[in-house]
CSV table of C-alpha atoms in Angstrom, one decimal:
chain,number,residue,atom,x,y,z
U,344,UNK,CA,-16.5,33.7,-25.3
U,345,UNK,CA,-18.1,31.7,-22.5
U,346,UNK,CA,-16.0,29.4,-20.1
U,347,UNK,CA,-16.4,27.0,-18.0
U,348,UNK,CA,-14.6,26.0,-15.1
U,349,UNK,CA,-12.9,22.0,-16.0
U,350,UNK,CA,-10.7,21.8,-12.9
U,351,UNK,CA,-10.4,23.3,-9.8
U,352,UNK,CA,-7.9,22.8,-6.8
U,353,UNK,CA,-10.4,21.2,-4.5
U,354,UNK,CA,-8.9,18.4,-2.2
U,355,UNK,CA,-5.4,18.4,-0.6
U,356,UNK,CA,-3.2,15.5,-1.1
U,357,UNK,CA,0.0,15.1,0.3
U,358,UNK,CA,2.5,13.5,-2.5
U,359,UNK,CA,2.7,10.0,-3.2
U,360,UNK,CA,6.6,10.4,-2.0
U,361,UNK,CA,5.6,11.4,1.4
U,362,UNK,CA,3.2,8.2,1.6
U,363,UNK,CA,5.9,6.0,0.6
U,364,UNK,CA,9.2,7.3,1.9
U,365,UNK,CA,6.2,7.3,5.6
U,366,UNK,CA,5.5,3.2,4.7
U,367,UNK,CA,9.4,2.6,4.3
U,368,UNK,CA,10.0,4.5,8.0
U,369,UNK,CA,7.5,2.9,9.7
U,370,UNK,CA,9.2,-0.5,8.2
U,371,UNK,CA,12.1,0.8,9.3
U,372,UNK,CA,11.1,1.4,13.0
U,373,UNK,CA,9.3,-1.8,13.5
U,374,UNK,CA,12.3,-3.9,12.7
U,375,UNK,CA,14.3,-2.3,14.7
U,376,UNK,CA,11.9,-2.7,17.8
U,377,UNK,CA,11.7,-6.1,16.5
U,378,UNK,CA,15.4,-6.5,16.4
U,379,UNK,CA,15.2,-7.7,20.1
U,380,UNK,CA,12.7,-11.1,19.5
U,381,UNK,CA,14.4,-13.9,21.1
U,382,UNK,CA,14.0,-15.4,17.5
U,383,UNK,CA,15.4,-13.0,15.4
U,384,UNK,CA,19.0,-14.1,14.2
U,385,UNK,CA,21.8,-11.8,12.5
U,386,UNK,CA,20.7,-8.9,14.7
U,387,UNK,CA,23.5,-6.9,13.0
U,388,UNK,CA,22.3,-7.0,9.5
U,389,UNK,CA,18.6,-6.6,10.9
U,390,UNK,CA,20.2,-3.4,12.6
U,391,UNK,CA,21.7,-2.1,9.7
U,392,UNK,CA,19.2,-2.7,7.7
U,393,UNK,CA,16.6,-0.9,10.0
U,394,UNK,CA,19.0,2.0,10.6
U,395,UNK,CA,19.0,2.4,6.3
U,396,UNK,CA,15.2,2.6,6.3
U,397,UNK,CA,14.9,5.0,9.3
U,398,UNK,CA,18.1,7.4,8.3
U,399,UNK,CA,17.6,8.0,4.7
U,400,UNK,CA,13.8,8.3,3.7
U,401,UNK,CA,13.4,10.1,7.3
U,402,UNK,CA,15.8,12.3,6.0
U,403,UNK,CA,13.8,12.9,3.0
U,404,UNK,CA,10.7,12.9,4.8
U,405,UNK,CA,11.6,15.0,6.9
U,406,UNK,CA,12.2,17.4,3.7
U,407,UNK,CA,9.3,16.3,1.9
U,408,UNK,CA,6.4,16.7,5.2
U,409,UNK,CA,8.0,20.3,4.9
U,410,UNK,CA,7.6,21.0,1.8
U,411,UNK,CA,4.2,20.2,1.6
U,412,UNK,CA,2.9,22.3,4.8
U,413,UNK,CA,4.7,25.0,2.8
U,414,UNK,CA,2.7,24.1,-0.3
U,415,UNK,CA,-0.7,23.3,1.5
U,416,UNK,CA,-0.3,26.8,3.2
U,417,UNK,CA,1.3,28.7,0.0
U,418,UNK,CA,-1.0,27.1,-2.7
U,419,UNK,CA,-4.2,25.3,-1.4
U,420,UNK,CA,-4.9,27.8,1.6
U,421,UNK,CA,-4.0,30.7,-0.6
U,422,UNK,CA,-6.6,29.4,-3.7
U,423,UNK,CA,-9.2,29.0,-1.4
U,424,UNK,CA,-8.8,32.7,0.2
U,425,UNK,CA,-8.9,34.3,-3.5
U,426,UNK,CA,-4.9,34.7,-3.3
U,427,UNK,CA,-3.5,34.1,-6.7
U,428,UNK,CA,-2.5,35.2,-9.9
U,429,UNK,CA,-4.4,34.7,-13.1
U,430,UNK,CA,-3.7,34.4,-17.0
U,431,UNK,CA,-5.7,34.4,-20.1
U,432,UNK,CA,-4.4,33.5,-23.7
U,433,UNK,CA,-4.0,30.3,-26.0
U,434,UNK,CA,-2.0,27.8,-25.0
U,435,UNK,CA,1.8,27.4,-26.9
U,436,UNK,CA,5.1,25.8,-26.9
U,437,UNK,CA,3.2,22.7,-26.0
U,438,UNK,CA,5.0,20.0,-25.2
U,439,UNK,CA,3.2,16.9,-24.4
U,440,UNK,CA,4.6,13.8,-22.4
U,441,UNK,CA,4.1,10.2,-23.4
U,442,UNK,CA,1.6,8.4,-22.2
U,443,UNK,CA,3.3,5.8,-19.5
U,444,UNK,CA,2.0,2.4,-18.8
U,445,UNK,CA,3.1,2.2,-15.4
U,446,UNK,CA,3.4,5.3,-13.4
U,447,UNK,CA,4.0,8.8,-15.0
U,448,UNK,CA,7.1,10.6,-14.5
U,449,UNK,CA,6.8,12.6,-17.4
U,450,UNK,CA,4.5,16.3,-17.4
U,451,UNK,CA,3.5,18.2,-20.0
U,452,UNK,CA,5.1,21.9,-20.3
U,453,UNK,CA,3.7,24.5,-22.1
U,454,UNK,CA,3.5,28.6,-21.8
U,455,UNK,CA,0.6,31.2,-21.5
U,456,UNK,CA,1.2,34.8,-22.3
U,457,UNK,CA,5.2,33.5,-21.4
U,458,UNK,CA,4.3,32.2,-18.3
U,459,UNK,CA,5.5,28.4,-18.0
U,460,UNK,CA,3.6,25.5,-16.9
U,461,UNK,CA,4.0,22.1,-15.9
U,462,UNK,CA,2.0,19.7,-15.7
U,463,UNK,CA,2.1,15.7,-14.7
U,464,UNK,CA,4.6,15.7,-11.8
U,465,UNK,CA,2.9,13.8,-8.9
U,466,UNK,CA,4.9,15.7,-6.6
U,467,UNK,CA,3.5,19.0,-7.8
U,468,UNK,CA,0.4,20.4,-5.7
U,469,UNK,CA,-2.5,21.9,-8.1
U,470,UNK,CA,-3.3,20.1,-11.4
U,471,UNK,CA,-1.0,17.0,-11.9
U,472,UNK,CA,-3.5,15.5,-14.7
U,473,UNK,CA,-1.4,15.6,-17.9
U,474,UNK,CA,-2.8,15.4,-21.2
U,475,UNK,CA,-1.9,11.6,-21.9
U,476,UNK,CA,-4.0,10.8,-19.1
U,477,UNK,CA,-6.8,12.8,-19.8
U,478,UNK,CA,-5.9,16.6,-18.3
U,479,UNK,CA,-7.7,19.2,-18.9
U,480,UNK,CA,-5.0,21.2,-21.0
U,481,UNK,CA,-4.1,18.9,-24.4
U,482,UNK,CA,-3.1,21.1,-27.3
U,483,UNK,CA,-1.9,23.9,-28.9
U,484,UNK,CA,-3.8,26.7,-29.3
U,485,UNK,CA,-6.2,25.8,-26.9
U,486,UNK,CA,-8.1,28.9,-25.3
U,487,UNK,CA,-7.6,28.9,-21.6
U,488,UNK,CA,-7.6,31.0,-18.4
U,489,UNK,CA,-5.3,29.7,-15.5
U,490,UNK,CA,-5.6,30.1,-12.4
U,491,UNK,CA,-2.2,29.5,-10.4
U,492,UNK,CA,0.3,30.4,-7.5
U,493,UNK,CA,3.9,30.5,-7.3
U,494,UNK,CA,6.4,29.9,-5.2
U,495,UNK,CA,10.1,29.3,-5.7
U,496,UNK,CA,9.9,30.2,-9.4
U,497,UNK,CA,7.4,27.2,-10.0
U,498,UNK,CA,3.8,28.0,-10.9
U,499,UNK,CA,1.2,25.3,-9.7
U,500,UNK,CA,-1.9,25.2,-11.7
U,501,UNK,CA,-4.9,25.9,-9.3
U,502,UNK,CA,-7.7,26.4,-11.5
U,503,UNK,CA,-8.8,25.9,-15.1
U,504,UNK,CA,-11.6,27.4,-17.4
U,505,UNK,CA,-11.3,26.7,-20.9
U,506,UNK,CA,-13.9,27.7,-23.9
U,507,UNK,CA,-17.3,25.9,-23.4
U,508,UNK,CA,-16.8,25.2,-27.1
U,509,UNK,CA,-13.5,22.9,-26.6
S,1129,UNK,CA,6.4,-7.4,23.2
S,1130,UNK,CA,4.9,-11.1,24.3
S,1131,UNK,CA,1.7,-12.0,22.5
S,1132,UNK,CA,0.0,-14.5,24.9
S,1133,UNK,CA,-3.5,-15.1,22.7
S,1134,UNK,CA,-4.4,-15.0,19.0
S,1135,UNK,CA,-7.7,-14.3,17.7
S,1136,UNK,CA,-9.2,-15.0,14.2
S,1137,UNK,CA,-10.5,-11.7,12.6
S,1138,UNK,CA,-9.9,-11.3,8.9
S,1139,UNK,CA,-7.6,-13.6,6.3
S,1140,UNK,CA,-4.8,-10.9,5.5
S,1141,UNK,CA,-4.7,-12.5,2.0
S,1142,UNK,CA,-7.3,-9.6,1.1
S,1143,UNK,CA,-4.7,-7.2,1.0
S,1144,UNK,CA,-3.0,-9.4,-1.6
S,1145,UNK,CA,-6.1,-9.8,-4.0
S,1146,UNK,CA,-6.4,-5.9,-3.5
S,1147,UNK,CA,-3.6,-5.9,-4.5
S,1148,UNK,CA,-3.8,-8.2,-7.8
S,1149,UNK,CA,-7.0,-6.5,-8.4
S,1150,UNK,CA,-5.3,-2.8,-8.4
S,1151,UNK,CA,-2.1,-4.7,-11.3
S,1152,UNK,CA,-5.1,-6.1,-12.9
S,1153,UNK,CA,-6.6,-2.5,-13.5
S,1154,UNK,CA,-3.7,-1.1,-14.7
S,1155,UNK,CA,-3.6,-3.4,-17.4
S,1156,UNK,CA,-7.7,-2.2,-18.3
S,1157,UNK,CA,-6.2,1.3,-18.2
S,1158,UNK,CA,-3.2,0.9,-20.7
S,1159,UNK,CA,-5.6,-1.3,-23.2
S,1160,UNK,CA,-8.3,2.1,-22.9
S,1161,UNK,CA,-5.3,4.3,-23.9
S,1162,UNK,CA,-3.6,1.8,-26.8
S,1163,UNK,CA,-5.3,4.3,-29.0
S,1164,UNK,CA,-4.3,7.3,-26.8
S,1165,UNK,CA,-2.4,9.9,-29.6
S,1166,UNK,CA,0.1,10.2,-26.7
S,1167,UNK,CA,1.1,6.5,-26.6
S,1168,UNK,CA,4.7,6.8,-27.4
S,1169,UNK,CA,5.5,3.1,-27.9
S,1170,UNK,CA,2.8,1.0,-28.7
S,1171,UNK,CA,4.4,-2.3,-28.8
S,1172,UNK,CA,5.6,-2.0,-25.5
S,1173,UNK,CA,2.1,-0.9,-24.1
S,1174,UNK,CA,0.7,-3.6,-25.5
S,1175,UNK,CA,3.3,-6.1,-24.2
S,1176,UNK,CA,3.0,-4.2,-20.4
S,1177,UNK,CA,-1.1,-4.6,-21.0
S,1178,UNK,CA,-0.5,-7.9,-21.2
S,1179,UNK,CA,1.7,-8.6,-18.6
S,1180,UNK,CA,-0.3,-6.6,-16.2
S,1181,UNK,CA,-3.3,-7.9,-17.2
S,1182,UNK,CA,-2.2,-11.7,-17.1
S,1183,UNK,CA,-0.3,-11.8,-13.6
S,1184,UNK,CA,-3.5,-10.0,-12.4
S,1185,UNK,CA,-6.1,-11.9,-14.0
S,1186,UNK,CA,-4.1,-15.1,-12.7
S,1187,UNK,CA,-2.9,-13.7,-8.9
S,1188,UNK,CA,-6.6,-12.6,-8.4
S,1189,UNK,CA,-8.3,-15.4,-9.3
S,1190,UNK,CA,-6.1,-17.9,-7.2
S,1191,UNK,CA,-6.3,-15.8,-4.0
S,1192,UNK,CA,-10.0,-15.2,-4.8
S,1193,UNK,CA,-10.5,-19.2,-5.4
S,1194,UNK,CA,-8.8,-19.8,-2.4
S,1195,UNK,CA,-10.5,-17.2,0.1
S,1196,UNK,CA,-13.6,-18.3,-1.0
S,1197,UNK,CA,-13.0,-21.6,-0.3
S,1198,UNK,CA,-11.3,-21.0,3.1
S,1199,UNK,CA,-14.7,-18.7,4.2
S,1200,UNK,CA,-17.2,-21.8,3.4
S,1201,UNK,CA,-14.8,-24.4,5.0
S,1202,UNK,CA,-13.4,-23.0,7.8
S,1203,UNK,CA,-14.6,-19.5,8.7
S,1204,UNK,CA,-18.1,-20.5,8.2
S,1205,UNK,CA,-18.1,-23.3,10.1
S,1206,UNK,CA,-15.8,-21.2,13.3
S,1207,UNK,CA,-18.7,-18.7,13.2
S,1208,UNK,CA,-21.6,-21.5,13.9
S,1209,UNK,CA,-19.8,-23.0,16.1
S,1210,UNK,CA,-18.7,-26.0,14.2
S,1211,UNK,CA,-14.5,-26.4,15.5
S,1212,UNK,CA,-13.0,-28.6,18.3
S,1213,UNK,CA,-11.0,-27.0,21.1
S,1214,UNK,CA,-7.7,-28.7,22.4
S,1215,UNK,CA,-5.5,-27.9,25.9
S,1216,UNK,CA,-2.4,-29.3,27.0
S,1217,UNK,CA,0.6,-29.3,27.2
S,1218,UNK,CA,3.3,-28.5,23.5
S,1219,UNK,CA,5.2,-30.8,22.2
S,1220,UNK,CA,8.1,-31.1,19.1
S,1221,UNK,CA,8.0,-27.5,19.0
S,1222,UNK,CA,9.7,-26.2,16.2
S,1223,UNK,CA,10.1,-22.3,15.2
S,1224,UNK,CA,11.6,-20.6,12.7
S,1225,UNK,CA,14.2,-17.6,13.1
S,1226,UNK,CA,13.9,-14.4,11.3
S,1227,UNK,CA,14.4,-13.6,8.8
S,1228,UNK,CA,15.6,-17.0,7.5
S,1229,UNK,CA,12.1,-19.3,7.8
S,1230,UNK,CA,8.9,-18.6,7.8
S,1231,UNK,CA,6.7,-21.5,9.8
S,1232,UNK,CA,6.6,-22.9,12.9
S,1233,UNK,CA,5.0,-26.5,14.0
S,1234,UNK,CA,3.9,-28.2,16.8
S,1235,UNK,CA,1.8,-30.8,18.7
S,1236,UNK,CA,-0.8,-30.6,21.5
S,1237,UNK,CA,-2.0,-33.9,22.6
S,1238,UNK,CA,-0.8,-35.8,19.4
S,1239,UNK,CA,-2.9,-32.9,17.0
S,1240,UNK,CA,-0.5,-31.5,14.8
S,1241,UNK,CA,-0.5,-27.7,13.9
S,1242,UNK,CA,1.5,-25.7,11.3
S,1243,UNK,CA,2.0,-21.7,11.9
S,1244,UNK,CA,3.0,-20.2,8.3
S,1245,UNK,CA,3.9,-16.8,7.3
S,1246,UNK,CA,2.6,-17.0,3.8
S,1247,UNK,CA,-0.5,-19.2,4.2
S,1248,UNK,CA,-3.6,-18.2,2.3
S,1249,UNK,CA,-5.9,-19.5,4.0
S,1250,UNK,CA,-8.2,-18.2,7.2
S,1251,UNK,CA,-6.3,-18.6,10.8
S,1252,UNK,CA,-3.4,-17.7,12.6
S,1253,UNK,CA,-0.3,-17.2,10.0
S,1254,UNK,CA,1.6,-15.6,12.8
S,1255,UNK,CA,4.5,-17.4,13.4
S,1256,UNK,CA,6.2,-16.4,16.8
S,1257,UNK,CA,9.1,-14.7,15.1
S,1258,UNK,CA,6.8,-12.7,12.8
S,1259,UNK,CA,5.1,-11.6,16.3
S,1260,UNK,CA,3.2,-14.3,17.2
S,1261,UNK,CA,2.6,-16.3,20.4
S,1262,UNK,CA,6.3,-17.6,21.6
S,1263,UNK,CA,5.5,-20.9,22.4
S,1264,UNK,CA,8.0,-23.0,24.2
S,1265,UNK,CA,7.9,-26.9,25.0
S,1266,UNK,CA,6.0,-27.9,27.9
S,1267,UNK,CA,3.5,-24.7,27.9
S,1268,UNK,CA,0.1,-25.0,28.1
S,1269,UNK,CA,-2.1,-23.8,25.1
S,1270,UNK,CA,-5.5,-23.7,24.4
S,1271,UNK,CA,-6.4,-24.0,20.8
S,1272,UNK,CA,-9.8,-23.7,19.0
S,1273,UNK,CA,-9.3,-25.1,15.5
S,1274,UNK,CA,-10.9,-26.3,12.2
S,1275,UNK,CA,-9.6,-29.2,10.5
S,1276,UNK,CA,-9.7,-29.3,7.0
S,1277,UNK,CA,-8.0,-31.3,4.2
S,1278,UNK,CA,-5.5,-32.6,7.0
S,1279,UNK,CA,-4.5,-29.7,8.5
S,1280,UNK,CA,-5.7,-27.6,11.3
S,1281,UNK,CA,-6.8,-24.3,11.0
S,1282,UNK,CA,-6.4,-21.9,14.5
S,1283,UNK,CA,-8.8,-19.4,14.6
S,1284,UNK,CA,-8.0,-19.2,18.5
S,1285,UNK,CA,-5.2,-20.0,20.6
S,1286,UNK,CA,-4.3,-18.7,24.4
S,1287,UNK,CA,-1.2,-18.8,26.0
S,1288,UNK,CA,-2.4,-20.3,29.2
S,1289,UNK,CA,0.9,-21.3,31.3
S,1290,UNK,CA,4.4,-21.3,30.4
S,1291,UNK,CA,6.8,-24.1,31.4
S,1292,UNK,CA,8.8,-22.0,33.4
S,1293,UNK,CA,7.2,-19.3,34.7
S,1294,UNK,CA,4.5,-20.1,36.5
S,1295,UNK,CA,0.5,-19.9,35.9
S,1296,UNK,CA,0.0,-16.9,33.8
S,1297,UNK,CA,-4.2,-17.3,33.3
């Protein structure tokens, strides 16, 4: 049976979350310096409200920057040196998420000779494409060979060949 | 940090039409997938297409109307050289606080001008609290500016003395 190659772990890119939780820091920081204009009034609440935005996400940023050096060195780098573990089989115990209008939440989970997958958490590095929004993996049965690493129990998707014929 | 001049480069009311532009696409890609087997709830996809679609189709349009029409009347113009330049000294100075208001006005030589946060349209929308130029009464400004519709556009203004400090440029 031939295959072909329908998704491969090419670009690195940091989570959404990291972006976002960054934004709301650098917010954070600014009013704080800006906390000292001649103009601005209620300092206190300006205060608190900068010290919010700086404390919490960087707390979480601080967590989530981590995490993804340990991902872009433990999942991307390692793909890319010919360091991970491969299965072949049809795909079962699919479960599919809904497809959401606004931003997807949801992923798809489904097993492969009994090893789980996930698939359609933005946070997740690898494959993040769930079937509702076009992925490579959509039903049941589907003949597949993946291409993944793991870390932590979780298995990121870093490569996927299907049957030319799907 | 004291700004002491303001130069005209780019309307920041892009950002928002990107912005429209990027709600307006998400409604396109929810009415592609309304026949998506995955679509869980088709009434509310359709409802969220249309919201999406309509505040983007609306937001977009306005701020595209209106940045089009603020390049061919006043940036335009700036560019060939087509404005009138005031100095002296500013008078009935009035400046908002943060976070509570969001424009500042003030005269130079009788010529009234109007610094506001949320103004579409090209020029400085800077006012001093946001981190613009912290203008007092009695400084001395220089202002290069585009009248239009009865207001005054600055595309330039310099800080060039304050009251009470002494000559600065």
């Amino acid at each position: 049976m031939s295959m072909e190659t329908v998704y491969s772990y090419e670009y690195f890119i940091p989570p959404i979350l990291v972006w976002f939780l960054l934004l709301i820091f650098i917010i954070g920081v600014y009013l704080l310096v800006h906390m000292w204009h001649p103009l601005v009034r209620r300092k206190i609440i300006v205060f608190i409200i900068s010290f919010c935005l700086i404390v919490f996400p960087g707390w979480i940023l601080v967590d989530a920057i981590a995490s993804t050096i340990v991902t872009y060195k433990e999942v991307y780098l390692a793909y890319h040196q010919n360091e991970y573990f491969m299965v072949e089989g049809e795909i079962e115990n699919f479960e599919p998420a809904p497809f959401e209008a606004f931003v997807s939440v949801n992923s798809d989970t489904f097993t492969v000779q009994g090893v789980e997958f996930e698939v359609g958490n933005s946070q997740n590095a690898g494959l993040r494409k769930n079937a509702a929004n076009g992925g490579p993996i959509h039903s049941e049965g589907q003949h597949v060979v993946i291409y993944y690493e793991s870390i932590g129990g979780v298995n990121y998707i870093v490569r996927v060949d299907v049957s030319a014929s799907d | 940090m004291n700004r002491k001049k303001y130069q005209y480069h780019f309307n920041k009311a892009w950002f928002v039409l990107i912005f429209s532009i990027w709600v307006f696409l998400r409604g396109i890609r929810i009415l592609i997938n309304l026949s998506n087997p995955f679509m869980d709830n088709l009434f509310l996809g359709i409802i969220t297409m249309i919201i999406f679609i309509g505040i983007g189709i609306l937001l977009s349009i306005s701020l595209l109307s209106g940045i089009i029409n603020g390049i061919i009347n006043i940036v335009f113009p700036y560019r060939k050289g087509q404005y009138l330049t005031i100095k002296g000294r500013c008078e009935n100075v009035n400046k908002c606080f943060f976070p509570e208001g969001n424009n500042d006005s003030f005269e130079i030589g009788g010529v009234p001008f109007d610094i506001s946060l949320f103004d579409g349209m090209p020029g400085n929308s800077f006012p001093a609290a946001y981190g613009g130029i912290n203008m007092t009464e009695g400084d001395i400004i220089k202002i290069e500016y585009v009248p239009y519709k009865e207001k005054n556009f600055i595309m330039s203004m310099i800080l060039l003395q304050k009251e009470d400090e002494g000559k600065i440029r």
